Amino acid sequence: MTRTAHSEGRPTPVFRECDGAPWPSDDELELETEWAAFHESGDVEWWTGEEPAQSGEASSAAVPAATPGGATSSGTSDSDDGWSIDDLLSPLDGGAAAVSDIDARLGHLECVVNDRQRATADEYRLILAILDDAAFDPTPWVGPDPTLDRAWNDPRGCTPGAVRRDRIDLAERAAVAEVAVRLRLSEQTVRTRAAHVRTLAVGCPQLWTAFSEGRVSEKHAVDAARLASTLPAGDDAAFQRFDDEACPQSLVLPPAKFAVAARAIRFLFMPGRPAHPVYAKQHLHAPERAIFSPGTGGFSFRVGDVELALSVCYDANFPEHAAAAAAAGATVYLNSGAYFPGGERRRDLHLAARALDNGIYVVFSGLVGAPSDFIGGSAIFDPLGRRVAHVVEREGLAIADIDPAVVQEVRRDQRMWIDRRDDLGSFDRSGLVALQPGSAPRS
């Protein structure tokens, strides 16, 4: 073992708060070296700054044989530079030891979670295996097959094939019931878990492998299986594309964000079909930002001669969102939202302003009732900002005619849309202006 150079002359890294722990001191490093030397049974080649001796030549560096008492092999005491057995038994103290302990605990936690996820996948796999075995060989569950006896005659007049099908069905039901009782689950949960395994193992092998190896959580696997089960049966290309796109996301995204990404993958990528565009909410409240990612663009679609733009809840609170939709050619601005009690005035003010500012129709669908006593307020506003249809705090349907000609007529009369400037130039400030006493006009 070669001892490193003394700390003198070595650059000391700059400690940052984000590093989590200070750099070990020189004394700690020295103690670590002594501890390593002790564990190597004293066979230490001390570094002296000189080139190592050639083979066959005498070494110019002596190897001190220190004893726990602090005396060297010559018998002299070295109380200043010596070290005690207590130092060797606990070479790290303070911050360095604490950080090492934290790393060990976090590593242990990762291993525990990985083992738990792998065990969960094994549970799912065993459930499917038990049900498949019951279907393949019903005898352990429902007894011998009577149709194998040539003298057998069914009193109900059923054919041997029908009886065998009934045996398989009864065996599967018995297996499901037994698993449900032993695992304290509902029978529906047992069947669902078996179906999830079959979907992933057959259709999405990459996702199933990641789950069975403990690299993704049960929530990831369940969400992926539910979405994959909606793909066209027998469409191997669709399953492969979903597996290829969703598996990498499952390894890096938390469950909530993965559910959003996997849902987008499911509907965006369908082999043999054009991509199905979707709209994602662009303005998120603070609690939503912790879970979701905002959308990156607007979206509209055409029904007859009418172009309709989409928005979600908080989007309608921002004038520029509706203005961008109108600039893209939309004459109807659709919004769905949920307002709490007391938000009636703010809700109606926002929606009417979006309509009048841009000379467009605004159609609002309001959530009413549970889970938070939402106040509804579904309504339609015309291009002048007038509410022309309304449902008051209850379930119902607001209906009004949409006339593109009205949009053009209003824009000719209320010219805010036509006279809007794309660029207002720079914004200058003149600083603080002091008003003389008595100079302000009295109202």
mmCIF file with all atom_site columns, C-alpha atoms in Angstrom, residues 117-265:
data_model
loop_
_atom_site.group_PDB
_atom_site.id
_atom_site.type_symbol
_atom_site.label_atom_id
_atom_site.label_alt_id
_atom_site.label_comp_id
_atom_site.label_asym_id
_atom_site.label_entity_id
_atom_site.label_seq_id
_atom_site.pdbx_PDB_ins_code
_atom_site.Cartn_x
_atom_site.Cartn_y
_atom_site.Cartn_z
_atom_site.occupancy
_atom_site.B_iso_or_equiv
_atom_site.pdbx_formal_charge
_atom_site.auth_seq_id
_atom_site.auth_comp_id
_atom_site.auth_asym_id
_atom_site.auth_atom_id
_atom_site.pdbx_PDB_model_num
ATOM 1   C CA . GLN A 1 117 ? -41.436 -3.568  -5.883  1.00 0.00 ? 117 GLN A CA 1
ATOM 2   C CA . ARG A 1 118 ? -39.899 -6.817  -7.087  1.00 0.00 ? 118 ARG A CA 1
ATOM 3   C CA . ALA A 1 119 ? -41.945 -8.757  -4.528  1.00 0.00 ? 119 ALA A CA 1
ATOM 4   C CA . THR A 1 120 ? -45.112 -6.978  -5.684  1.00 0.00 ? 120 THR A CA 1
ATOM 5   C CA . ALA A 1 121 ? -44.415 -8.007  -9.263  1.00 0.00 ? 121 ALA A CA 1
ATOM 6   C CA . ASP A 1 122 ? -43.884 -11.591 -8.072  1.00 0.00 ? 122 ASP A CA 1
ATOM 7   C CA . GLU A 1 123 ? -47.249 -11.438 -6.296  1.00 0.00 ? 123 GLU A CA 1
ATOM 8   C CA . TYR A 1 124 ? -48.962 -10.376 -9.517  1.00 0.00 ? 124 TYR A CA 1
ATOM 9   C CA . ARG A 1 125 ? -47.126 -13.072 -11.493 1.00 0.00 ? 125 ARG A CA 1
ATOM 10  C CA . LEU A 1 126 ? -48.034 -15.821 -9.020  1.00 0.00 ? 126 LEU A CA 1
ATOM 11  C CA . ILE A 1 127 ? -51.701 -14.827 -9.076  1.00 0.00 ? 127 ILE A CA 1
ATOM 12  C CA . LEU A 1 128 ? -51.774 -15.206 -12.851 1.00 0.00 ? 128 LEU A CA 1
ATOM 13  C CA . ALA A 1 129 ? -49.851 -18.496 -12.671 1.00 0.00 ? 129 ALA A CA 1
ATOM 14  C CA . ILE A 1 130 ? -52.329 -19.950 -10.156 1.00 0.00 ? 130 ILE A CA 1
ATOM 15  C CA . LEU A 1 131 ? -55.332 -18.959 -12.274 1.00 0.00 ? 131 LEU A CA 1
ATOM 16  C CA . ASP A 1 132 ? -53.738 -20.289 -15.464 1.00 0.00 ? 132 ASP A CA 1
ATOM 17  C CA . ASP A 1 133 ? -52.880 -23.575 -13.754 1.00 0.00 ? 133 ASP A CA 1
ATOM 18  C CA . ALA A 1 134 ? -56.468 -23.900 -12.542 1.00 0.00 ? 134 ALA A CA 1
ATOM 19  C CA . ALA A 1 135 ? -57.735 -23.426 -16.094 1.00 0.00 ? 135 ALA A CA 1
ATOM 20  C CA . PHE A 1 136 ? -55.196 -25.888 -17.487 1.00 0.00 ? 136 PHE A CA 1
ATOM 21  C CA . ASP A 1 137 ? -55.855 -28.591 -14.869 1.00 0.00 ? 137 ASP A CA 1
ATOM 22  C CA . PRO A 1 138 ? -59.146 -28.118 -12.983 1.00 0.00 ? 138 PRO A CA 1
ATOM 23  C CA . THR A 1 139 ? -58.870 -31.447 -11.125 1.00 0.00 ? 139 THR A CA 1
ATOM 24  C CA . PRO A 1 140 ? -57.156 -30.105 -7.939  1.00 0.00 ? 140 PRO A CA 1
ATOM 25  C CA . TRP A 1 141 ? -59.947 -27.553 -7.612  1.00 0.00 ? 141 TRP A CA 1
ATOM 26  C CA . VAL A 1 142 ? -63.120 -29.391 -8.706  1.00 0.00 ? 142 VAL A CA 1
ATOM 27  C CA . GLY A 1 143 ? -62.215 -33.082 -8.555  1.00 0.00 ? 143 GLY A CA 1
ATOM 28  C CA . PRO A 1 144 ? -61.788 -35.742 -11.276 1.00 0.00 ? 144 PRO A CA 1
ATOM 29  C CA . ASP A 1 145 ? -63.285 -35.243 -14.711 1.00 0.00 ? 145 ASP A CA 1
ATOM 30  C CA . PRO A 1 146 ? -66.404 -37.440 -14.931 1.00 0.00 ? 146 PRO A CA 1
ATOM 31  C CA . THR A 1 147 ? -66.483 -37.272 -18.719 1.00 0.00 ? 147 THR A CA 1
ATOM 32  C CA . LEU A 1 148 ? -63.457 -39.582 -18.844 1.00 0.00 ? 148 LEU A CA 1
ATOM 33  C CA . ASP A 1 149 ? -65.671 -42.430 -17.648 1.00 0.00 ? 149 ASP A CA 1
ATOM 34  C CA . ARG A 1 150 ? -67.263 -44.052 -20.682 1.00 0.00 ? 150 ARG A CA 1
ATOM 35  C CA . ALA A 1 151 ? -70.278 -45.069 -18.610 1.00 0.00 ? 151 ALA A CA 1
ATOM 36  C CA . TRP A 1 152 ? -70.899 -41.484 -17.479 1.00 0.00 ? 152 TRP A CA 1
ATOM 37  C CA . ASN A 1 153 ? -74.170 -39.864 -18.494 1.00 0.00 ? 153 ASN A CA 1
ATOM 38  C CA . ASP A 1 154 ? -74.981 -36.294 -17.509 1.00 0.00 ? 154 ASP A CA 1
ATOM 39  C CA . PRO A 1 155 ? -78.494 -36.104 -16.000 1.00 0.00 ? 155 PRO A CA 1
ATOM 40  C CA . ARG A 1 156 ? -78.842 -32.542 -17.355 1.00 0.00 ? 156 ARG A CA 1
ATOM 41  C CA . GLY A 1 157 ? -78.147 -33.705 -20.873 1.00 0.00 ? 157 GLY A CA 1
ATOM 42  C CA . CYS A 1 158 ? -74.979 -31.613 -21.212 1.00 0.00 ? 158 CYS A CA 1
ATOM 43  C CA . THR A 1 159 ? -72.323 -32.665 -23.681 1.00 0.00 ? 159 THR A CA 1
ATOM 44  C CA . PRO A 1 160 ? -68.827 -33.613 -22.470 1.00 0.00 ? 160 PRO A CA 1
ATOM 45  C CA . GLY A 1 161 ? -67.469 -30.384 -23.990 1.00 0.00 ? 161 GLY A CA 1
ATOM 46  C CA . ALA A 1 162 ? -69.942 -28.254 -22.049 1.00 0.00 ? 162 ALA A CA 1
ATOM 47  C CA . VAL A 1 163 ? -69.132 -30.056 -18.810 1.00 0.00 ? 163 VAL A CA 1
ATOM 48  C CA . ARG A 1 164 ? -65.394 -29.524 -19.336 1.00 0.00 ? 164 ARG A CA 1
ATOM 49  C CA . ARG A 1 165 ? -65.944 -25.810 -19.944 1.00 0.00 ? 165 ARG A CA 1
ATOM 50  C CA . ASP A 1 166 ? -67.974 -25.608 -16.738 1.00 0.00 ? 166 ASP A CA 1
ATOM 51  C CA . ARG A 1 167 ? -65.183 -27.380 -14.849 1.00 0.00 ? 167 ARG A CA 1
ATOM 52  C CA . ILE A 1 168 ? -62.635 -24.838 -16.084 1.00 0.00 ? 168 ILE A CA 1
ATOM 53  C CA . ASP A 1 169 ? -64.895 -21.952 -15.092 1.00 0.00 ? 169 ASP A CA 1
ATOM 54  C CA . LEU A 1 170 ? -65.542 -23.413 -11.640 1.00 0.00 ? 170 LEU A CA 1
ATOM 55  C CA . ALA A 1 171 ? -61.832 -24.117 -11.111 1.00 0.00 ? 171 ALA A CA 1
ATOM 56  C CA . GLU A 1 172 ? -60.912 -20.524 -12.010 1.00 0.00 ? 172 GLU A CA 1
ATOM 57  C CA . ARG A 1 173 ? -63.584 -19.161 -9.684  1.00 0.00 ? 173 ARG A CA 1
ATOM 58  C CA . ALA A 1 174 ? -62.411 -21.427 -6.877  1.00 0.00 ? 174 ALA A CA 1
ATOM 59  C CA . ALA A 1 175 ? -58.796 -20.322 -7.401  1.00 0.00 ? 175 ALA A CA 1
ATOM 60  C CA . VAL A 1 176 ? -59.789 -16.648 -7.408  1.00 0.00 ? 176 VAL A CA 1
ATOM 61  C CA . ALA A 1 177 ? -61.794 -17.094 -4.207  1.00 0.00 ? 177 ALA A CA 1
ATOM 62  C CA . GLU A 1 178 ? -58.937 -18.928 -2.475  1.00 0.00 ? 178 GLU A CA 1
ATOM 63  C CA . VAL A 1 179 ? -56.376 -16.275 -3.418  1.00 0.00 ? 179 VAL A CA 1
ATOM 64  C CA . ALA A 1 180 ? -58.753 -13.503 -2.350  1.00 0.00 ? 180 ALA A CA 1
ATOM 65  C CA . VAL A 1 181 ? -59.276 -15.074 1.078   1.00 0.00 ? 181 VAL A CA 1
ATOM 66  C CA . ARG A 1 182 ? -55.597 -15.722 1.684   1.00 0.00 ? 182 ARG A CA 1
ATOM 67  C CA . LEU A 1 183 ? -54.459 -12.254 0.559   1.00 0.00 ? 183 LEU A CA 1
ATOM 68  C CA . ARG A 1 184 ? -57.480 -10.461 2.057   1.00 0.00 ? 184 ARG A CA 1
ATOM 69  C CA . LEU A 1 185 ? -58.408 -8.966  -1.305  1.00 0.00 ? 185 LEU A CA 1
ATOM 70  C CA . SER A 1 186 ? -61.637 -8.769  -3.247  1.00 0.00 ? 186 SER A CA 1
ATOM 71  C CA . GLU A 1 187 ? -62.134 -11.289 -6.033  1.00 0.00 ? 187 GLU A CA 1
ATOM 72  C CA . GLN A 1 188 ? -62.316 -8.428  -8.523  1.00 0.00 ? 188 GLN A CA 1
ATOM 73  C CA . THR A 1 189 ? -58.877 -7.208  -7.404  1.00 0.00 ? 189 THR A CA 1
ATOM 74  C CA . VAL A 1 190 ? -57.430 -10.689 -7.889  1.00 0.00 ? 190 VAL A CA 1
ATOM 75  C CA . ARG A 1 191 ? -58.813 -10.921 -11.414 1.00 0.00 ? 191 ARG A CA 1
ATOM 76  C CA . THR A 1 192 ? -57.642 -7.385  -12.235 1.00 0.00 ? 192 THR A CA 1
ATOM 77  C CA . ARG A 1 193 ? -54.081 -8.092  -11.111 1.00 0.00 ? 193 ARG A CA 1
ATOM 78  C CA . ALA A 1 194 ? -53.949 -11.233 -13.196 1.00 0.00 ? 194 ALA A CA 1
ATOM 79  C CA . ALA A 1 195 ? -55.227 -9.295  -16.211 1.00 0.00 ? 195 ALA A CA 1
ATOM 80  C CA . HIS A 1 196 ? -52.591 -6.582  -15.707 1.00 0.00 ? 196 HIS A CA 1
ATOM 81  C CA . VAL A 1 197 ? -49.811 -9.177  -15.711 1.00 0.00 ? 197 VAL A CA 1
ATOM 82  C CA . ARG A 1 198 ? -51.138 -10.797 -18.870 1.00 0.00 ? 198 ARG A CA 1
ATOM 83  C CA . THR A 1 199 ? -51.363 -7.410  -20.614 1.00 0.00 ? 199 THR A CA 1
ATOM 84  C CA . LEU A 1 200 ? -47.826 -6.361  -19.710 1.00 0.00 ? 200 LEU A CA 1
ATOM 85  C CA . ALA A 1 201 ? -46.083 -9.719  -20.041 1.00 0.00 ? 201 ALA A CA 1
ATOM 86  C CA . VAL A 1 202 ? -47.578 -10.413 -23.471 1.00 0.00 ? 202 VAL A CA 1
ATOM 87  C CA . GLY A 1 203 ? -48.023 -6.953  -24.964 1.00 0.00 ? 203 GLY A CA 1
ATOM 88  C CA . CYS A 1 204 ? -45.449 -4.778  -23.177 1.00 0.00 ? 204 CYS A CA 1
ATOM 89  C CA . PRO A 1 205 ? -42.452 -6.952  -22.262 1.00 0.00 ? 205 PRO A CA 1
ATOM 90  C CA . GLN A 1 206 ? -40.156 -3.997  -21.546 1.00 0.00 ? 206 GLN A CA 1
ATOM 91  C CA . LEU A 1 207 ? -42.538 -2.553  -18.985 1.00 0.00 ? 207 LEU A CA 1
ATOM 92  C CA . TRP A 1 208 ? -43.102 -5.964  -17.424 1.00 0.00 ? 208 TRP A CA 1
ATOM 93  C CA . THR A 1 209 ? -39.352 -6.585  -17.153 1.00 0.00 ? 209 THR A CA 1
ATOM 94  C CA . ALA A 1 210 ? -38.812 -3.206  -15.480 1.00 0.00 ? 210 ALA A CA 1
ATOM 95  C CA . PHE A 1 211 ? -41.620 -3.984  -13.013 1.00 0.00 ? 211 PHE A CA 1
ATOM 96  C CA . SER A 1 212 ? -40.436 -7.516  -12.264 1.00 0.00 ? 212 SER A CA 1
ATOM 97  C CA . GLU A 1 213 ? -36.891 -6.239  -11.633 1.00 0.00 ? 213 GLU A CA 1
ATOM 98  C CA . GLY A 1 214 ? -38.163 -3.661  -9.158  1.00 0.00 ? 214 GLY A CA 1
ATOM 99  C CA . ARG A 1 215 ? -37.178 -0.651  -11.260 1.00 0.00 ? 215 ARG A CA 1
ATOM 100 C CA . VAL A 1 216 ? -40.702 0.813   -11.490 1.00 0.00 ? 216 VAL A CA 1
ATOM 101 C CA . SER A 1 217 ? -43.466 0.983   -8.919  1.00 0.00 ? 217 SER A CA 1
ATOM 102 C CA . GLU A 1 218 ? -46.773 -0.854  -8.819  1.00 0.00 ? 218 GLU A CA 1
ATOM 103 C CA . LYS A 1 219 ? -48.548 2.424   -9.674  1.00 0.00 ? 219 LYS A CA 1
ATOM 104 C CA . HIS A 1 220 ? -46.471 2.813   -12.848 1.00 0.00 ? 220 HIS A CA 1
ATOM 105 C CA . ALA A 1 221 ? -47.215 -0.762  -13.889 1.00 0.00 ? 221 ALA A CA 1
ATOM 106 C CA . VAL A 1 222 ? -50.949 -0.550  -13.180 1.00 0.00 ? 222 VAL A CA 1
ATOM 107 C CA . ASP A 1 223 ? -51.361 2.715   -15.106 1.00 0.00 ? 223 ASP A CA 1
ATOM 108 C CA . ALA A 1 224 ? -49.428 1.293   -18.053 1.00 0.00 ? 224 ALA A CA 1
ATOM 109 C CA . ALA A 1 225 ? -51.462 -1.927  -18.046 1.00 0.00 ? 225 ALA A CA 1
ATOM 110 C CA . ARG A 1 226 ? -54.775 -0.072  -17.939 1.00 0.00 ? 226 ARG A CA 1
ATOM 111 C CA . LEU A 1 227 ? -53.833 2.074   -20.928 1.00 0.00 ? 227 LEU A CA 1
ATOM 112 C CA . ALA A 1 228 ? -52.319 -0.819  -22.873 1.00 0.00 ? 228 ALA A CA 1
ATOM 113 C CA . SER A 1 229 ? -55.501 -2.855  -22.372 1.00 0.00 ? 229 SER A CA 1
ATOM 114 C CA . THR A 1 230 ? -57.394 -0.246  -24.420 1.00 0.00 ? 230 THR A CA 1
ATOM 115 C CA . LEU A 1 231 ? -55.192 -0.800  -27.478 1.00 0.00 ? 231 LEU A CA 1
ATOM 116 C CA . PRO A 1 232 ? -56.718 -2.782  -30.370 1.00 0.00 ? 232 PRO A CA 1
ATOM 117 C CA . ALA A 1 233 ? -56.579 -6.489  -29.550 1.00 0.00 ? 233 ALA A CA 1
ATOM 118 C CA . GLY A 1 234 ? -54.092 -8.343  -31.722 1.00 0.00 ? 234 GLY A CA 1
ATOM 119 C CA . ASP A 1 235 ? -52.425 -5.144  -32.971 1.00 0.00 ? 235 ASP A CA 1
ATOM 120 C CA . ASP A 1 236 ? -48.841 -6.080  -32.114 1.00 0.00 ? 236 ASP A CA 1
ATOM 121 C CA . ALA A 1 237 ? -47.446 -2.901  -33.673 1.00 0.00 ? 237 ALA A CA 1
ATOM 122 C CA . ALA A 1 238 ? -49.595 -0.729  -31.408 1.00 0.00 ? 238 ALA A CA 1
ATOM 123 C CA . PHE A 1 239 ? -48.476 -2.593  -28.288 1.00 0.00 ? 239 PHE A CA 1
ATOM 124 C CA . GLN A 1 240 ? -44.820 -2.438  -29.316 1.00 0.00 ? 240 GLN A CA 1
ATOM 125 C CA . ARG A 1 241 ? -44.984 1.292   -30.012 1.00 0.00 ? 241 ARG A CA 1
ATOM 126 C CA . PHE A 1 242 ? -46.664 1.938   -26.668 1.00 0.00 ? 242 PHE A CA 1
ATOM 127 C CA . ASP A 1 243 ? -44.080 -0.227  -24.887 1.00 0.00 ? 243 ASP A CA 1
ATOM 128 C CA . ASP A 1 244 ? -41.156 1.498   -26.636 1.00 0.00 ? 244 ASP A CA 1
ATOM 129 C CA . GLU A 1 245 ? -42.439 4.972   -25.795 1.00 0.00 ? 245 GLU A CA 1
ATOM 130 C CA . ALA A 1 246 ? -43.811 4.385   -22.288 1.00 0.00 ? 246 ALA A CA 1
ATOM 131 C CA . CYS A 1 247 ? -41.076 2.247   -20.726 1.00 0.00 ? 247 CYS A CA 1
ATOM 132 C CA . PRO A 1 248 ? -38.329 4.932   -20.739 1.00 0.00 ? 248 PRO A CA 1
ATOM 133 C CA . GLN A 1 249 ? -40.785 7.413   -19.214 1.00 0.00 ? 249 GLN A CA 1
ATOM 134 C CA . SER A 1 250 ? -41.713 4.997   -16.427 1.00 0.00 ? 250 SER A CA 1
ATOM 135 C CA . LEU A 1 251 ? -38.069 4.804   -15.347 1.00 0.00 ? 251 LEU A CA 1
ATOM 136 C CA . VAL A 1 252 ? -37.625 8.557   -14.832 1.00 0.00 ? 252 VAL A CA 1
ATOM 137 C CA . LEU A 1 253 ? -41.044 10.079  -14.061 1.00 0.00 ? 253 LEU A CA 1
ATOM 138 C CA . PRO A 1 254 ? -42.948 9.933   -10.760 1.00 0.00 ? 254 PRO A CA 1
ATOM 139 C CA . PRO A 1 255 ? -46.300 8.114   -10.949 1.00 0.00 ? 255 PRO A CA 1
ATOM 140 C CA . ALA A 1 256 ? -48.530 11.160  -11.472 1.00 0.00 ? 256 ALA A CA 1
ATOM 141 C CA . LYS A 1 257 ? -46.446 12.600  -14.305 1.00 0.00 ? 257 LYS A CA 1
ATOM 142 C CA . PHE A 1 258 ? -46.012 9.166   -15.852 1.00 0.00 ? 258 PHE A CA 1
ATOM 143 C CA . ALA A 1 259 ? -49.792 8.706   -15.925 1.00 0.00 ? 259 ALA A CA 1
ATOM 144 C CA . VAL A 1 260 ? -50.118 11.927  -17.941 1.00 0.00 ? 260 VAL A CA 1
ATOM 145 C CA . ALA A 1 261 ? -47.263 11.005  -20.284 1.00 0.00 ? 261 ALA A CA 1
ATOM 146 C CA . ALA A 1 262 ? -48.509 7.450   -20.820 1.00 0.00 ? 262 ALA A CA 1
ATOM 147 C CA . ARG A 1 263 ? -52.014 8.677   -21.565 1.00 0.00 ? 263 ARG A CA 1
ATOM 148 C CA . ALA A 1 264 ? -50.626 11.067  -24.177 1.00 0.00 ? 264 ALA A CA 1
ATOM 149 C CA . ILE A 1 265 ? -48.564 8.236   -25.697 1.00 0.00 ? 265 ILE A CA 1
#
